[in-house]
Coordinates of C-alpha atoms in Angstrom, one line a residue:
X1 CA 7.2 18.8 7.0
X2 CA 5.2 15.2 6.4
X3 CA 5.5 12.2 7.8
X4 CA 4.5 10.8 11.9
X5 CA 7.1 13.0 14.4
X6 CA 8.4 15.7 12.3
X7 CA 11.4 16.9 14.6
X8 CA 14.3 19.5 14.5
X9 CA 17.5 17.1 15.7
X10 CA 20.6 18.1 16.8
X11 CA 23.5 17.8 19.4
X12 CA 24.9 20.5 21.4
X13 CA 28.1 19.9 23.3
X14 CA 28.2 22.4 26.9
X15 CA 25.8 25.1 24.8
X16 CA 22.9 27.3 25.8
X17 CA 20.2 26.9 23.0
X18 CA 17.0 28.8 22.2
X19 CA 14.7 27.6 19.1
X20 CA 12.4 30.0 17.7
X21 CA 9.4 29.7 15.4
X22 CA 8.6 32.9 13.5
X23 CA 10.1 35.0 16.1
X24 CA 8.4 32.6 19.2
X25 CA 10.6 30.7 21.6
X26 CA 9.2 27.0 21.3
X27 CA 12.7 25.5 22.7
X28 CA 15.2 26.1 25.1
X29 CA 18.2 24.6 27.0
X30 CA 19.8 26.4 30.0
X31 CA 21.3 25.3 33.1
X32 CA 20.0 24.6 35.8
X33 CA 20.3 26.2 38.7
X34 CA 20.4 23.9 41.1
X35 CA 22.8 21.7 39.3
X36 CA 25.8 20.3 41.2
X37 CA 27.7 20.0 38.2
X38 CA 28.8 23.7 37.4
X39 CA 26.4 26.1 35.2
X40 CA 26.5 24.3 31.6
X41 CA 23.7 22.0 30.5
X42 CA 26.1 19.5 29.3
X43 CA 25.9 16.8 26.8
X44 CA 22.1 17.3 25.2
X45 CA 20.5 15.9 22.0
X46 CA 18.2 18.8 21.4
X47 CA 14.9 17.3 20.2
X48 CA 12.4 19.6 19.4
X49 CA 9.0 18.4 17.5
X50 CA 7.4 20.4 15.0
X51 CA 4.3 19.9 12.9
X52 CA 2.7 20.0 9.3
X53 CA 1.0 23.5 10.7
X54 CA 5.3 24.5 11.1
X55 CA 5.7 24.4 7.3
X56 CA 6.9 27.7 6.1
X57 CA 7.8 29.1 8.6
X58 CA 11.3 30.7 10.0
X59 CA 13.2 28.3 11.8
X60 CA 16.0 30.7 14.4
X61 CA 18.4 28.6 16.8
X62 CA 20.7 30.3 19.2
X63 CA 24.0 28.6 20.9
X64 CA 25.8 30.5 23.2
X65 CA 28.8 28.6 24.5
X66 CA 29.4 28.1 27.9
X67 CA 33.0 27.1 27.5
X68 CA 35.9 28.2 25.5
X69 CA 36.4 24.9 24.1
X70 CA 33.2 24.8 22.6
X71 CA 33.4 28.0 20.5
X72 CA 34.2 26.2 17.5
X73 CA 31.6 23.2 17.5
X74 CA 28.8 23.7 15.4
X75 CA 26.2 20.8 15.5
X76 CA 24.5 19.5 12.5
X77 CA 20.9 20.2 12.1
X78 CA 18.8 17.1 11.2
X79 CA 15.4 17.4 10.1
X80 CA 12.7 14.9 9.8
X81 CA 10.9 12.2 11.4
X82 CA 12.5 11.6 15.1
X83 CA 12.1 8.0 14.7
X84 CA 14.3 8.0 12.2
X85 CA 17.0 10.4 12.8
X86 CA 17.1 8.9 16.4
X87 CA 17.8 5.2 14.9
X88 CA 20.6 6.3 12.2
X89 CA 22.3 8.2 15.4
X90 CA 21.9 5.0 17.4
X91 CA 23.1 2.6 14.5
X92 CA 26.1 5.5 13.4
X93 CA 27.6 4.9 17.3
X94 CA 26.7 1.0 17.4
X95 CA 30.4 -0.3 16.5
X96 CA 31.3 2.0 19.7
X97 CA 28.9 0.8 22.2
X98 CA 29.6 -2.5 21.2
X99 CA 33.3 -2.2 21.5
X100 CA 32.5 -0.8 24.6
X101 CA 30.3 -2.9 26.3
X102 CA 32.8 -6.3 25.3
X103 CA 35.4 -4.3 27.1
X104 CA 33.1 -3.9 30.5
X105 CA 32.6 -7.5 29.8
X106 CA 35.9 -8.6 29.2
X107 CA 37.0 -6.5 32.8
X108 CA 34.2 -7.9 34.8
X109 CA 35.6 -11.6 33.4
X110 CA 39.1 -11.0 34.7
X111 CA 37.8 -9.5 38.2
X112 CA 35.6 -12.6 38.9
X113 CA 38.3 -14.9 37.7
X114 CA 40.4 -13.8 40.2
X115 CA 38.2 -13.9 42.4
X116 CA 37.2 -17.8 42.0
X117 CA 40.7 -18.1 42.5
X118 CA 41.5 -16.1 45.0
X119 CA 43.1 -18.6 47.1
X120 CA 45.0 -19.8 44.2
X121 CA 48.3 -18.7 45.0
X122 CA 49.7 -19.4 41.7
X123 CA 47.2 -17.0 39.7
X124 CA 48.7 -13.6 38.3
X125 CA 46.8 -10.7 40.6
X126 CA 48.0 -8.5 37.9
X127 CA 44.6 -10.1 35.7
X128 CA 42.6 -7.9 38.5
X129 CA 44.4 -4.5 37.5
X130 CA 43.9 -5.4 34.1
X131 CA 40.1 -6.2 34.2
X132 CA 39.3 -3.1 36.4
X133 CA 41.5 -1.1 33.4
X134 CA 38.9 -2.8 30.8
X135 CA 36.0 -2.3 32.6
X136 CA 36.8 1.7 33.3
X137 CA 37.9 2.0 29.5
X138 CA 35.0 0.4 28.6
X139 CA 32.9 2.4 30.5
X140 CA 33.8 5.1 29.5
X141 CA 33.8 4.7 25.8
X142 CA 30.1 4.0 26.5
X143 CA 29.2 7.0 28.0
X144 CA 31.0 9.1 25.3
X145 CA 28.8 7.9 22.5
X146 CA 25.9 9.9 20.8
X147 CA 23.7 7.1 21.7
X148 CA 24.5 6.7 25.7
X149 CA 22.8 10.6 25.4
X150 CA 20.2 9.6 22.8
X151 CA 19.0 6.6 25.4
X152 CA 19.3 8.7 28.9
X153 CA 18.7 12.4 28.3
X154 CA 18.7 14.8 30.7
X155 CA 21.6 13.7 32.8
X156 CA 24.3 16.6 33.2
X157 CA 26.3 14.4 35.7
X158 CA 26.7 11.7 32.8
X159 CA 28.8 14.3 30.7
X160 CA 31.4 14.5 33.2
X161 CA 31.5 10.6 34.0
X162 CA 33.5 10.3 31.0
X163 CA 36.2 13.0 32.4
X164 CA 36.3 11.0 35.6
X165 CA 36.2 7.7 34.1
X166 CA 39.2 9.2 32.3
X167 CA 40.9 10.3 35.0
X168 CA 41.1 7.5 37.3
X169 CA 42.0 4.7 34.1
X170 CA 45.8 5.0 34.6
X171 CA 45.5 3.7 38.0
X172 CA 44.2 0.3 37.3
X173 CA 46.6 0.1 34.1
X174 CA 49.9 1.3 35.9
X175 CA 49.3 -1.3 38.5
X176 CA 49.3 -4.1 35.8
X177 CA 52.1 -2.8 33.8
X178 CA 54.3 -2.7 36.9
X179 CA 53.7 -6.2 38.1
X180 CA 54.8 -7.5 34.1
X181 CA 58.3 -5.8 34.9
X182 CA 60.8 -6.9 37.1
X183 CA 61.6 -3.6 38.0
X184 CA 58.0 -3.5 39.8
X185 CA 59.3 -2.4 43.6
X186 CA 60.9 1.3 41.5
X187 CA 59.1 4.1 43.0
X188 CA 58.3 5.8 39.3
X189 CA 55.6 3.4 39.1
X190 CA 53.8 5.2 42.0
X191 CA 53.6 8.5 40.4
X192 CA 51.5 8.1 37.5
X193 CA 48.9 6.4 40.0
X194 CA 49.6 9.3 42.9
X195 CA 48.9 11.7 40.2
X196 CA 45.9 10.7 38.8
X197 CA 44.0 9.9 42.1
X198 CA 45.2 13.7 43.1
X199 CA 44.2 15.1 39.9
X200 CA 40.9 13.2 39.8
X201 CA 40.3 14.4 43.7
X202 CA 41.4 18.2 42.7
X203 CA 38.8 18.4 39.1
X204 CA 35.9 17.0 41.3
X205 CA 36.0 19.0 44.4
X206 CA 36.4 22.2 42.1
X207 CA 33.6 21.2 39.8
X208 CA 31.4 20.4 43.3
X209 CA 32.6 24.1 44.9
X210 CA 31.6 25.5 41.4
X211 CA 35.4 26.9 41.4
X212 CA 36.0 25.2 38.0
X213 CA 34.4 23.0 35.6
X214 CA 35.9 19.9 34.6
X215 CA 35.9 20.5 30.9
X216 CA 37.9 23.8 31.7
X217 CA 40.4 21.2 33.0
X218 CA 40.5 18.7 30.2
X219 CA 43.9 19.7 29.6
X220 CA 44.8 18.0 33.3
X221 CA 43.8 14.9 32.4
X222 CA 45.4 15.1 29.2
X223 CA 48.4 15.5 31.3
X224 CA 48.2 12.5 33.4
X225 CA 47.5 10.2 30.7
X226 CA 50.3 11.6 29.1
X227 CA 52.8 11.2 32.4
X228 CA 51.1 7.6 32.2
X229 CA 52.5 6.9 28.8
X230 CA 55.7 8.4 29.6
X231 CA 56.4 6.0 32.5
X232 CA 55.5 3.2 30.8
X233 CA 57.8 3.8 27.6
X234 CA 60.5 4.5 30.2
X235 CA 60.0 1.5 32.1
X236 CA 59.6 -0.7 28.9
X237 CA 62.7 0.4 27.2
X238 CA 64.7 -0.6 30.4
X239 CA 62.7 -3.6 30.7
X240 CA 64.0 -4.5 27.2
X241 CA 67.7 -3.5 27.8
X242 CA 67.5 -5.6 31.4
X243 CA 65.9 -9.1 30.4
X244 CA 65.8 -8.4 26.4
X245 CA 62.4 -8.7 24.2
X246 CA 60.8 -11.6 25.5
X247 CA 57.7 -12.9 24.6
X248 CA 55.3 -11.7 26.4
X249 CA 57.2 -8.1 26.8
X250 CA 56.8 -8.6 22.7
X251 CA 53.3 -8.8 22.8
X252 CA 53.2 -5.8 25.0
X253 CA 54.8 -3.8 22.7
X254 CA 52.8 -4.5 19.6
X255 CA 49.5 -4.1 21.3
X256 CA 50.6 -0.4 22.6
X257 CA 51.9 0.2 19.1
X258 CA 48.3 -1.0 18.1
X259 CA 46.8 1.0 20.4
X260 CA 49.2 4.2 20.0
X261 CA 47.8 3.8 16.3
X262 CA 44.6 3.6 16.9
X263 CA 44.1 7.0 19.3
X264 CA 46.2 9.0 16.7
X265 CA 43.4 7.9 14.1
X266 CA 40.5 8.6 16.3
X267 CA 42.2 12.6 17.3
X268 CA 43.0 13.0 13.7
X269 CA 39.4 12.0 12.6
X270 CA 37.7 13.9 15.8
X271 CA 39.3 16.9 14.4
X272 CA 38.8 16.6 10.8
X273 CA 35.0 16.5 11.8
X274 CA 35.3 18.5 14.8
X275 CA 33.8 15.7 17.4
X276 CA 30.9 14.8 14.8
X277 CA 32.3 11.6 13.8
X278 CA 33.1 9.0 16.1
X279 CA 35.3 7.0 15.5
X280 CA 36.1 3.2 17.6
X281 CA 39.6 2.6 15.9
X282 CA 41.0 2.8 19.4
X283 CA 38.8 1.4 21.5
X284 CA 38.8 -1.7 19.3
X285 CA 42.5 -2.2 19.5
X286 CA 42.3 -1.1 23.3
X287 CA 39.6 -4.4 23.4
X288 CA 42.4 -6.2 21.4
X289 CA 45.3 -5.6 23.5
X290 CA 43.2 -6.7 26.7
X291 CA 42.0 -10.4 25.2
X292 CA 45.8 -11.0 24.4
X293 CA 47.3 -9.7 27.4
X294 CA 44.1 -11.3 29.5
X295 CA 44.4 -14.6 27.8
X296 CA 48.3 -14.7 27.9
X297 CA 48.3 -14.0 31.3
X298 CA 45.5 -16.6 32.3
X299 CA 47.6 -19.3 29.9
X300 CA 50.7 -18.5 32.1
X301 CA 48.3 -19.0 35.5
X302 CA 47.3 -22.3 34.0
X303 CA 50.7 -23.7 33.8
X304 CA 51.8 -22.4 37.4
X305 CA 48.7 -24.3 39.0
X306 CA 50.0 -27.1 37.2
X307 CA 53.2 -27.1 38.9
X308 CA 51.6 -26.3 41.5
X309 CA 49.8 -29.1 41.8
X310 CA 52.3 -31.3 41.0
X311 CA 54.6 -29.9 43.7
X312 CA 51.7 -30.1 46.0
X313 CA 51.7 -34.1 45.3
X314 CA 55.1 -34.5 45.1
X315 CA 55.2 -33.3 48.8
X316 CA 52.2 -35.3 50.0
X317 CA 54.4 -37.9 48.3
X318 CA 57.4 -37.7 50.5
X319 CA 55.6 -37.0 53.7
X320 CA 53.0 -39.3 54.0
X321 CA 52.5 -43.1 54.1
X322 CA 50.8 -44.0 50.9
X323 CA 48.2 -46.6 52.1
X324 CA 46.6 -44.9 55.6
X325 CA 47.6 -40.8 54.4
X326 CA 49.5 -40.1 57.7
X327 CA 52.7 -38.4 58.5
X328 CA 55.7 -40.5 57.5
X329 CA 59.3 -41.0 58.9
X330 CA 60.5 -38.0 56.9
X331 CA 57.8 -35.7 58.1
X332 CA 58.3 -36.8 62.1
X333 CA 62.2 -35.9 61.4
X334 CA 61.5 -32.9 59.9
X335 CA 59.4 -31.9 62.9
X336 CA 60.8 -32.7 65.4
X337 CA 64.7 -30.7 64.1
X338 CA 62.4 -27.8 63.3
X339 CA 63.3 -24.6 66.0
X340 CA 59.7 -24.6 67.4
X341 CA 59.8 -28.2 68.4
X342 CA 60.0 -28.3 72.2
X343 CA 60.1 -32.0 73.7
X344 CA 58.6 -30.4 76.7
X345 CA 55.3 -29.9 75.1
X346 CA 55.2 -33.3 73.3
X347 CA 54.3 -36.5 74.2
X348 CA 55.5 -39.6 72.4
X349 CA 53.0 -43.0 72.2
X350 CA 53.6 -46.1 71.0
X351 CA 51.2 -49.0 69.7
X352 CA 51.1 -52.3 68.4
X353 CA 48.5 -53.9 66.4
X354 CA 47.2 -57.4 67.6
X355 CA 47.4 -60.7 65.0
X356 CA 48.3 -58.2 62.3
X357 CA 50.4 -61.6 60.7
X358 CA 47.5 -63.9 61.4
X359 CA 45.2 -61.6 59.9
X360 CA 47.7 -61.5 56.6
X361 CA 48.4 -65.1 56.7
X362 CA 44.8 -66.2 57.7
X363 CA 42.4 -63.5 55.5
X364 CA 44.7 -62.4 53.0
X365 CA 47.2 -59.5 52.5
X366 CA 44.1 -57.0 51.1
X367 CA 42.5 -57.7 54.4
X368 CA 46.0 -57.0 56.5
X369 CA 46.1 -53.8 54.6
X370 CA 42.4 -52.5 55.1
X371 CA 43.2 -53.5 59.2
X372 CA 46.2 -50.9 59.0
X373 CA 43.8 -48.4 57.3
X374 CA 41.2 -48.6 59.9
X375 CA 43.3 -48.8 63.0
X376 CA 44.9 -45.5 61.4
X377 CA 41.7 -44.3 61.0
X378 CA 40.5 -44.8 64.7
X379 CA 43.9 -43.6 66.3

């Protein structure tokens, strides 16, 4: 051992540890009691510092699983300065976090878009879904990094906010994909959301009653995500068959392909290394497929408040007098053959204004109009 803060390194996933020196427990990681979260110590880097007096001696470290599923995960050991080893872990899950963090971004974009528009009743409401999807997605890709420990130790809630974070994403994403078909009022589209509220709801009252702990029920949320994708390649093949492979159901499609791509690369690589690698293939096409689904959708807002807009003049057009802005001819007609128009509740005056001729013949026709202006101004 040499250098400034020798340290034994290394990451246990739901495992008891015990580090011993020559026989002498210097280290150890066990539940805690009092933990809410179900008797596992969760997500821990293990740091334990050593010193130049260490050298030579016998290093022993004991995992005992605290779950089945960890059984087969056997951390890497890293020795050296903790400095060090703490900043290549950091830099090894940076294309992650940042991934991560641009989805949170992106999601937080779309919600306050929609919400500076909110009385915009041209804007597509499906952007909301689709930024709350982003922002949960992104979330939780940042708390499953080797960092997100590395930077808040300690936490045992944190290592099942990526479980719940899982959980609840097919909400926010069903919601968007309905509103893009126009088979959007078919009950199928409730069950994938109905399920995963209910499933989320079920894994955290048994993890809080200590009944079951949420990675014992990974294989639910599996489930769900999987009923998620199932709906939506049902609903998008009869999409296709109903109004054909337009362009924005075409962009749809290849971003899920690009995404479908990119999660069977990360599984294949998180088992090849057994969860030591991680790997941001999908989140990266995941941040992909919401910046050309967001921006399409915004694009197509843009050109409804357009015609909005128009039509919005267009009718001021045809129902009001051009030089004083009130209700024309058209507009009194169409009020008064309307079915709540009730003469008994209207009264009728008529006016005349004095030396309007004189004032056009005398002052000028700019004059004569700015008289009509103002009279309809003061009336």
């Amino acid at each position: 051992l040499s250098g400034s803060d020798p340290a034994l390194i290394f990451f246990s996933l739901h495992q008891m540890v015990t580090v011993s020196l020559d026989g002498e427990e210097i280290y150890s990681m066990k539940p805690d009691p009092s933990n809410a979260f179900g008797s596992t110590t969760g997500c821990v880097w293990n740091i334990v510092m050593l010193s130049e007096a260490d050298s030579g001696k016998q290093i022993s470290i004991e995992i005992v699983p605290v779950y089945k599923t960890s059984d087969n995960f056997v951390p890497d050991f890293l020795l050296g300065s903790r400095y060090a080893i703490c900043k290549d872990r950091i830099l090894a899950s940076l294309p992650s976090s940042i991934c991560g963090i641009l989805a949170i971004l992106t999601g937080v974009f779309y919600i306050a878009y929609i919400i500076y528009n909110r009385r915009n009743t041209e804007i597509d409401r499906s952007l909301l879904f689709l930024g709350i999807f982003s922002a949960l997605l992104g979330c939780w890709k940042v708390v499953d990094t080797n960092a997100f420990y590395l930077l808040i130790p300690g936490r045992v809630a944190f290592s099942y906010a990526d479980f719940m974070l899982l959980a609840l994403v097919p909400v926010p994403y069903c919601l968007f994909m309905r509103q893009m078909h126009s088979s959007a009022d078919r009950p199928i589209w409730n069950i994938p959301c109905i399920a995963s509220i209910a499933g989320t709801c079920v894994v955290a009252v048994l993890q809080l009653l200590h009944i079951a702990d949420m990675r014992q029920m990974l294989r639910l949320i599996h489930a769900l995500l999987l009923l998620l994708a199932a709906v939506c390649v049902i609903m998008l093949v009869k999409e296709i068959r109903v109004t054909g492979l337009n362009g924005k159901l075409r962009k749809n499609v290849f971003c899920i392909a690009l995404c479908a791509v990119g999660l069977v690369l990360d599984m294949a690589i998180n088992y090849a290394t057994r969860g030591k690698f991680q790997s941001f293939l999908g989140i990266f096409n995941f941040l992909i497929y919401n910046l050309v689904l967001g921006v399409s959708t915004m694009r197509e807002a843009r050109e409804l408040m357009k015609i909005g807009m128009q039509a919005r003049s267009f009718e001021k057009m045809a129902y009001h007098d051009q030089m004083t802005g009130l209700y024309n001819r058209t507009a009194y007609a169409d009020d008064i053959g309307s079915s709540e128009f009730d003469p008994e509740h209207y009264i009728v005056v008529m006016c005349d204004l004095n030396d309007l001729k004189k004032c056009n013949d005398t002052l000028g026709h700019e004059m004569g109009d700015k008289y009509i202006k103002e009279s309809a101004r003061i009336i």
